[in-house]
Coordinates of C-alpha atoms and ligand atoms in Angstrom, one line a residue:
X1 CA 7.6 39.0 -43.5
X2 CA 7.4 35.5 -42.0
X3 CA 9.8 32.9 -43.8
X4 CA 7.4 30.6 -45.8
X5 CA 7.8 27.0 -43.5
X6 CA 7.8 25.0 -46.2
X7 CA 10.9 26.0 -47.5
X8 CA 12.1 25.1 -44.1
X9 CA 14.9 22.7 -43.3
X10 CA 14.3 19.6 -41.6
X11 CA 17.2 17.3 -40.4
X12 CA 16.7 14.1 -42.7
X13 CA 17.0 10.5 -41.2
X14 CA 20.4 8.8 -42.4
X15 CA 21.0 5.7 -43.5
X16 CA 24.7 5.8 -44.8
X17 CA 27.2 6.5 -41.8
X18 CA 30.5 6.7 -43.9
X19 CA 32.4 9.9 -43.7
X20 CA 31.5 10.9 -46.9
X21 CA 27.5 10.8 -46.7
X22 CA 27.9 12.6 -43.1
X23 CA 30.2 15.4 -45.3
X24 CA 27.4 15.5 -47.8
X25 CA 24.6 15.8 -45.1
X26 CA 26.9 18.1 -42.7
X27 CA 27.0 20.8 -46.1
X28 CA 23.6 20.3 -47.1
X29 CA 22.2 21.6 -43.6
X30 CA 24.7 24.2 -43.3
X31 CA 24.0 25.6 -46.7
X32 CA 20.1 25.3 -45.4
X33 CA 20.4 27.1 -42.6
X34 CA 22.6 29.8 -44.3
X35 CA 20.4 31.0 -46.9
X36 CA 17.6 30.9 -44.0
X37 CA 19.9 33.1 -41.6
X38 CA 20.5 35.2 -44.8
X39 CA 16.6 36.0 -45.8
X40 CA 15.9 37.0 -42.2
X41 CA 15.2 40.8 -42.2
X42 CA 12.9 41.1 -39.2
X43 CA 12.8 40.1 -35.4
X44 CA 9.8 38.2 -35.5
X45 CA 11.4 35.8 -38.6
X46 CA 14.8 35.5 -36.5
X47 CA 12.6 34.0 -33.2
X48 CA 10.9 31.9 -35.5
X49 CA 14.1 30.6 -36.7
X50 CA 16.1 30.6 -33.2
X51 CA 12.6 28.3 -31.8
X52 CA 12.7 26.0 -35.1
X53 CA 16.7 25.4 -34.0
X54 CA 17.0 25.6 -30.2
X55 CA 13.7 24.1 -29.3
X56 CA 14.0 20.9 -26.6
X57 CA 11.3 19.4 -28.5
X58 CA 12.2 18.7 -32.1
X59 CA 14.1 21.5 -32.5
X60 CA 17.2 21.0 -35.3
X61 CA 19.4 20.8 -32.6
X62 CA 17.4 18.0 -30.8
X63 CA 16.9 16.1 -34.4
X64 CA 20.6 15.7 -34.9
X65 CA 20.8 14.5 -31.7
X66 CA 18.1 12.0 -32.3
X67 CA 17.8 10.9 -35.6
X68 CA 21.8 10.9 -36.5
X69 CA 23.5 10.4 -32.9
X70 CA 21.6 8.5 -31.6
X71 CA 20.4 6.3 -34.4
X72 CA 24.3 6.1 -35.2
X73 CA 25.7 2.3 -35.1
X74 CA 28.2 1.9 -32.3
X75 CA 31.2 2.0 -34.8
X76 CA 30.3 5.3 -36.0
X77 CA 29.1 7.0 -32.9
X78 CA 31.9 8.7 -32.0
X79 CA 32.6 10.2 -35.5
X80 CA 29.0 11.2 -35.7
X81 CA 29.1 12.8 -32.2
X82 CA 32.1 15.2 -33.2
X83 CA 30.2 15.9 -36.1
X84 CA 27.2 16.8 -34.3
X85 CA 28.9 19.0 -32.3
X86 CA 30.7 21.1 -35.0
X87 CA 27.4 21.6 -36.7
X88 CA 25.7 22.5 -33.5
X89 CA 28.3 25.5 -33.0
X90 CA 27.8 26.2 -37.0
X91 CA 23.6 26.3 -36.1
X92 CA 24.2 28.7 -33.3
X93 CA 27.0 31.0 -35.2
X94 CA 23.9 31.3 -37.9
X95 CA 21.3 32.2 -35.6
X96 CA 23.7 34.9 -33.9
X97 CA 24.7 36.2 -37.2
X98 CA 21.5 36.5 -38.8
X99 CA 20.3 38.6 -35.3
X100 CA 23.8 40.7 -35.2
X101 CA 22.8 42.0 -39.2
X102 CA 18.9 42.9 -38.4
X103 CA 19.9 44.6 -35.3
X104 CA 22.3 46.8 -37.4
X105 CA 20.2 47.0 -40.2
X106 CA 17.1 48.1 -37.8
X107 CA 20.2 50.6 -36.3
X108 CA 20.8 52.1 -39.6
X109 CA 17.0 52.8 -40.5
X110 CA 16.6 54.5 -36.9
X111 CA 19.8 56.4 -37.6
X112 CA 18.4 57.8 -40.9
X113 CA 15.1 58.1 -39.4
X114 CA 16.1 59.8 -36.4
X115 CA 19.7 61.4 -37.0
X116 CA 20.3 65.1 -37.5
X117 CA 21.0 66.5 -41.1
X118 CA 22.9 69.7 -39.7
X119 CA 22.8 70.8 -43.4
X120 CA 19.1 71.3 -43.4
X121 CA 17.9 74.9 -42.7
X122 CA 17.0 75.7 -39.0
X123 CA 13.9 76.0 -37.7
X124 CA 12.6 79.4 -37.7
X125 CA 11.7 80.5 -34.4
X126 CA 9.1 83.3 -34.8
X127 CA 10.4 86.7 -32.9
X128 CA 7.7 88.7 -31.0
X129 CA 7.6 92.7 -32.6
X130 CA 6.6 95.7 -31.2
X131 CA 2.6 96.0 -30.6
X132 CA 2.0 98.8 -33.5
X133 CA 1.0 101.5 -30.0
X134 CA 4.5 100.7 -29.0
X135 CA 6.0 101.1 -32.0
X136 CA 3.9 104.2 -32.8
X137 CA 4.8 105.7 -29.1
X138 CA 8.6 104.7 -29.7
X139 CA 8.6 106.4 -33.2
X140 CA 7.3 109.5 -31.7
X141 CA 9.5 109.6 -28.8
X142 CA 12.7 109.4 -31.4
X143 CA 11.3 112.2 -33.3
X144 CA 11.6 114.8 -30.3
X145 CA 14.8 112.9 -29.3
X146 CA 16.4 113.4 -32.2
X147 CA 15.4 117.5 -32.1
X148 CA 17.3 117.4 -28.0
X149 CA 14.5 116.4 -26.2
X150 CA 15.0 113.5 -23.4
X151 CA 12.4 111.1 -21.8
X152 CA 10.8 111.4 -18.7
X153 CA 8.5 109.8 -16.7
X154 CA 5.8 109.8 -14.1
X155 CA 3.6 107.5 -11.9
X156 CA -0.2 106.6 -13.1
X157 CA -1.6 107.2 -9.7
X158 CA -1.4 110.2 -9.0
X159 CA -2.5 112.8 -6.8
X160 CA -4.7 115.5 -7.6
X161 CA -2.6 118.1 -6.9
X162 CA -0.1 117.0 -9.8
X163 CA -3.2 116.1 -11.9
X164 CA -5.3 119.4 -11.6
X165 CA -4.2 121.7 -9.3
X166 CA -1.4 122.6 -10.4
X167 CA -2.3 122.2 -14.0
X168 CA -4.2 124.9 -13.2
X169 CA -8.0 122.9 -12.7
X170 CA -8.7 124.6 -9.7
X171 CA -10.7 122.6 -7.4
X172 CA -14.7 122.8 -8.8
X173 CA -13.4 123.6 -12.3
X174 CA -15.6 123.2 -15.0
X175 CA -12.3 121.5 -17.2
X176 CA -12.2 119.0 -14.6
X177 CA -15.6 117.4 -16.0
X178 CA -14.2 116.8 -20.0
X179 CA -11.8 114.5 -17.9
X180 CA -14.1 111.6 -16.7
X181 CA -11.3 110.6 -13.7
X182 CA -11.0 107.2 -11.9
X183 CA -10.7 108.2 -8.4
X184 CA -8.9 105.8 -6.0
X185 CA -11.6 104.9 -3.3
X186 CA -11.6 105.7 0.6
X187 CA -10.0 109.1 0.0
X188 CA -12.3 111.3 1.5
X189 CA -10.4 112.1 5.2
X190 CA -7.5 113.4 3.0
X191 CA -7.1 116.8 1.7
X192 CA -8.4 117.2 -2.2
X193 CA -5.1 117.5 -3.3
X194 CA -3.8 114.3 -1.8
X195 CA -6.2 112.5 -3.0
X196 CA -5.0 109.6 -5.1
X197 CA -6.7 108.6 -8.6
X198 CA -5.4 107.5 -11.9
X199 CA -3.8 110.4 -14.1
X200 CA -5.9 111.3 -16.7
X201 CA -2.9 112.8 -18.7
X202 CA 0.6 112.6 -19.2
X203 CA 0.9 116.8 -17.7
X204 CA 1.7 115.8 -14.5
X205 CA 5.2 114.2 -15.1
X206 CA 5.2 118.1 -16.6
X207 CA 5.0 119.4 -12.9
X208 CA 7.5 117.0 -11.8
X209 CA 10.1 117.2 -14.0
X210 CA 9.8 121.0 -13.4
X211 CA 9.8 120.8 -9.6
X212 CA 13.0 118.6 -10.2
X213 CA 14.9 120.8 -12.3
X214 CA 15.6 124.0 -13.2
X215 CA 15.3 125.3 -16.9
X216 CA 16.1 125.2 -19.6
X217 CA 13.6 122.1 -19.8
X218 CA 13.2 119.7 -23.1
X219 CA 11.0 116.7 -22.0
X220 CA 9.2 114.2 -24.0
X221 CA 6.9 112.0 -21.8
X222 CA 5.4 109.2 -22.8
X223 CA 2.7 106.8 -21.1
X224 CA -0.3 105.1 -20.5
X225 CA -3.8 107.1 -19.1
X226 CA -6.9 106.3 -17.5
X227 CA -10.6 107.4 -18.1
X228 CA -13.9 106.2 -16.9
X229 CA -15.0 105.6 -20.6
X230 CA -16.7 102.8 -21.5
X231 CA -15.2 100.6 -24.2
X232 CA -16.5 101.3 -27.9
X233 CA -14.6 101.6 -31.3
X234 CA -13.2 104.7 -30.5
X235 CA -12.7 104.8 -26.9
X236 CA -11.1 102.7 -24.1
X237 CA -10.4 103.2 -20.4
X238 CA -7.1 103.1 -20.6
X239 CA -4.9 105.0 -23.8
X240 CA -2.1 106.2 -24.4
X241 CA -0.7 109.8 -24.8
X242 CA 3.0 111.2 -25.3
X243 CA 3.3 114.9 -24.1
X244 CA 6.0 117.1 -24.7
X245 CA 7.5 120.8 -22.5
X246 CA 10.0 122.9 -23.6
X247 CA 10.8 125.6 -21.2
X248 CA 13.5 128.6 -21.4
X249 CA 14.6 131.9 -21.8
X250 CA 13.1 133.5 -25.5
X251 CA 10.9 130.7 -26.3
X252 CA 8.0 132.0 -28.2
X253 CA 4.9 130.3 -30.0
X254 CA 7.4 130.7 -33.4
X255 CA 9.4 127.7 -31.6
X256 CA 6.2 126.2 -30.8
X257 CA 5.0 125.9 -34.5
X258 CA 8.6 125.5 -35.8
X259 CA 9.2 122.6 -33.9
X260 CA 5.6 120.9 -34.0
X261 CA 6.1 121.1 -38.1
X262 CA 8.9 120.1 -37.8
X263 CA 7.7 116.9 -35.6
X264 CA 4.8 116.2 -38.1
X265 CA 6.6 116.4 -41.0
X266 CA 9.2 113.5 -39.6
X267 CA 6.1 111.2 -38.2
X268 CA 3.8 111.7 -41.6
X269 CA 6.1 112.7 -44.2
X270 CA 8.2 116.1 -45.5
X271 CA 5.0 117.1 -47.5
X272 CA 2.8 117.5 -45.1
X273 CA 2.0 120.6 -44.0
X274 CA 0.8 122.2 -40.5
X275 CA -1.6 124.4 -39.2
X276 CA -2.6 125.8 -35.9
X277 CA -6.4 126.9 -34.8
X278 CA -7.4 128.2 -31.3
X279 CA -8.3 126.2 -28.1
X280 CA -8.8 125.9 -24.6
X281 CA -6.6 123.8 -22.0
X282 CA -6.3 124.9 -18.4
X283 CA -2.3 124.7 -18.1
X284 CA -1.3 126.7 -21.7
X285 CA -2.3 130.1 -22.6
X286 CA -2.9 130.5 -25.5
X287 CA -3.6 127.1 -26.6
X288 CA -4.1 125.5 -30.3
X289 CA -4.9 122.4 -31.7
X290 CA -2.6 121.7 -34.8
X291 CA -3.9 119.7 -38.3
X292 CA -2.0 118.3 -40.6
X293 CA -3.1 118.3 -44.4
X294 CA -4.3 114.8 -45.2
X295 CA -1.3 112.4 -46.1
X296 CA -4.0 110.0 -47.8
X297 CA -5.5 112.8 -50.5
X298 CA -2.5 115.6 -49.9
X299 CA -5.2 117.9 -48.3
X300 CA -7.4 118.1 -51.1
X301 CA -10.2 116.5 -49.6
X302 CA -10.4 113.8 -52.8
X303 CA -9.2 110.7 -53.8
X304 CA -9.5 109.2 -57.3
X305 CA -12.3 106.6 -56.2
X306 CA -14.3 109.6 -54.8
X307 CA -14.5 111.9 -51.6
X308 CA -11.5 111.2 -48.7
X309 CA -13.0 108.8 -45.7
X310 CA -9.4 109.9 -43.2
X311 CA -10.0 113.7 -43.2
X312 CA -13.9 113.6 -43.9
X313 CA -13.1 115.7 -46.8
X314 CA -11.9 118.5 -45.1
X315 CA -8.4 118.0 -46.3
X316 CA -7.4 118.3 -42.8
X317 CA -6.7 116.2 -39.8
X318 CA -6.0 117.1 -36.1
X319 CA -3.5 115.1 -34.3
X320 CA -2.4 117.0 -31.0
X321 CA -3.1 120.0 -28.8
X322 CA -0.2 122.5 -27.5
X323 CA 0.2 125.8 -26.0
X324 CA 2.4 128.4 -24.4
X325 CA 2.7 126.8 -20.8
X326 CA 0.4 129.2 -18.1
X327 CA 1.9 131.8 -15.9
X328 CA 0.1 130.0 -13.4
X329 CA 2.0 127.0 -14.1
X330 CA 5.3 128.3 -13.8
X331 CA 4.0 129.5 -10.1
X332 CA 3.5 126.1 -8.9
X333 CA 7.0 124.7 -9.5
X334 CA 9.0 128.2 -8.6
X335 CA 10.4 128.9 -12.3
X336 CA 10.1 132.9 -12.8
X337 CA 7.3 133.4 -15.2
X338 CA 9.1 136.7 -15.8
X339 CA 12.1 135.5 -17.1
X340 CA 11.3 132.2 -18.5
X341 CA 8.8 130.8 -21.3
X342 CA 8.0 127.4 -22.7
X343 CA 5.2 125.4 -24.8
X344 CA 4.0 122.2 -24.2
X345 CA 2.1 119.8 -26.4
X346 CA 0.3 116.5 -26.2
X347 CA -0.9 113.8 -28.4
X348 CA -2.8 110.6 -28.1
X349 CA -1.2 107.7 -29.1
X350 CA -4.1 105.0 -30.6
X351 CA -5.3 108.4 -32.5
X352 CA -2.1 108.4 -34.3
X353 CA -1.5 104.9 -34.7
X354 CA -5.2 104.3 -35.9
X355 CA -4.3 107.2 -38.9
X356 CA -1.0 105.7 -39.8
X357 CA -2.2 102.1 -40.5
X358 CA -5.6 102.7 -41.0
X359 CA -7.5 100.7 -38.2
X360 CA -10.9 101.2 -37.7
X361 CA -11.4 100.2 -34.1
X362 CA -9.2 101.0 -31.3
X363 CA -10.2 97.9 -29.5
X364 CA -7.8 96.1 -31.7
X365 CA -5.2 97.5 -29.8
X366 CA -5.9 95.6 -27.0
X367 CA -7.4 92.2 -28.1
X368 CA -4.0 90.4 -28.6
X369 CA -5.3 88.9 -31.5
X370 CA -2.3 87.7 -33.4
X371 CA -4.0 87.9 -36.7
X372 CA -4.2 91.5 -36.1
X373 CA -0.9 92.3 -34.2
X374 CA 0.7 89.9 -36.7
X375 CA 0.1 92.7 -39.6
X376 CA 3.1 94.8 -38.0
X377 CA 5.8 92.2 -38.1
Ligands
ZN401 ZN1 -8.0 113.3 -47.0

């Protein structure tokens, strides 16, 4: 706020020159000018009152000079001047005072406006987590980690040979059609099985690992497939599928079931409970698919609200596909089909993410929609 100008000082005319009326008028205008000085809490009010003082043209400064110097008689002149002077000083000792307090006061208010309370709490920065596949893939992983099993891995463009052939598609067989492959273009001078295209399973990193070592063999492979599937709720050109291969001396389809309970029981909880039904795939003879009993009714089909939407009632639910690995297999990477046996199994990863937390369309998965991915943290 501007000081109010009327309760301004102005520098009064003098008639009485004797040291005592120039004492009076000396404290008068200094006690003026220092309750002024004092009531000064912004800029703009200390400008106003530096102007009123310094300026040439009436300013306080210039009054004393003209109405008390110079209006002085000759006799008192040079008292007056030395007077003057000292009450010049005491002018400009206000004006410098009253700006040294506002600038610290303004200093102050910035410093509690601006200044750090290191007591307050921090500011939480918000950690990424795990997309729910990841986490789903990773929980899986440790489950056949935890039973021996180490990870391996395998390139997504493969070759056909590693794909098929020696997964035991043999070239023009009908099981290559249930896999709708993305085949890399300008191909056609190379042999079939050099042709490149983008794996359709995890089994090749199977083949690999075999051709690498010798057995015993415990692998768990995880990692991402390809399929010339169209987008919908329940399918997506690219997914995600860990496989597994044990391979050894004695292994039978006991071990196969043994540890596959085993595995379920650890990913949906100890009461589930396992069971195997025939199937078909090329590289595993004989093959099955394996259900669980229904986590969400406990395999009864029911729920209190009415029949079971996860298992359609059946009270079952099938998560993966396994098998005793194929004689034919074992031909392709050199192992002795006579002396060794193994199983191998393989899962898709959105299907068992999308039963354990319930999602409805596998499209989420890939969206990046915070409010979705947000739910796992
Ligand atoms: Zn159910």
């Amino acid at each position: 706020m501007v000081a109010d100008t009327r309760s301004m000082y102005t520098v009064p005319k003098l008639d009485d020159y004797s040291p005592a009326a120039l004492d009076q008028a000396a404290r008068e205008l200094k006690s003026a000018l220092e309750s002024e000085s004092a009531a000064i809490a912004v800029e703009a009010e200390w400008k106003l009152l530096r102007d009123r003082c310094m300026a040439r043209k009436n300013g306080v400064l210039t009054q004393l000079n003209d109405q008390w110097l110079k209006a002085a008689p000759a006799p008192a002149k040079r008292d007056v001047g030395q007077r003057v002077n000292e009450l010049k000083k005491i002018v400009e000792e206000q004006i410098d005072a009253a700006l040294t307090r506002i600038s610290s006061a303004s200093l102050a208010s910035r410093l509690d406006s601006e200044g750090i309370d290191v007591t307050l709490p921090g500011t939480r920065r918000k950690l990424g987590v795990e997309h729910p596949l990841i986490r789903t893939m990773n929980e899986i992983v440790s489950v056949f980690k935890a039973m021996g099993y180490s990870v391996a891995e395998g390139p997504e463009v493969e070759t056909d040979y590693y794909n098929f052939e020696s997964l035991n598609f043999p070239p023009n067989h009908p099981a290559r059609d249930t896999q709708d492959t993305l085949i890399v273009a300008g191909q056609q001078n190379k042999a079939l099985r050099e042709r490149l295209l983008m794996r359709t399973h995890t089994s090749p990193v199977q083949i690999r690992t075999m051709e690498r070592q010798p057995p015993p063999v415990r692998v768990i492979v995880p990692g991402k497939v390809h399929r010339a599937d169209t987008a919908d709720a329940t399918h997506s050109p690219i997914f995600h599928q860990v496989e597994g291969l044990a391979v050894d001396t004695n292994i039978t389809f006991r071990d196969l079931k043994g540890t596959l309970d085993q595995a379920a029981k650890a990913m949906f909880g100890a009461s589930v409970r396992t069971r195997f039904y025939p199937s078909f795939f090329p590289f595993t003879e004989p093959s099955a698919d394996m259900q669980i009993s229904c986590f969400k009714c406990g395999g009864s089909g029911r729920l209190d609200s009415g029949r079971c939407g996860m298992c359609k009632a059946s009270g079952w639910i099938e998560i993966l596909g396994s098998g005793m690995v194929d004689p034919n297999v074992f031909g392709f990477v050199g192992y002795d089909a006579r002396k060794y046996s193994g199983f191998a199994f393989g899962m898709g990863v959105e299907r068992i993410s999308i039963l354990k937390y319930g999602i409805d369309d596998i499209q989420l998965f890939y969206q990046g929609d915070v409010r979705f991915l947000e739910q796992f943290a």
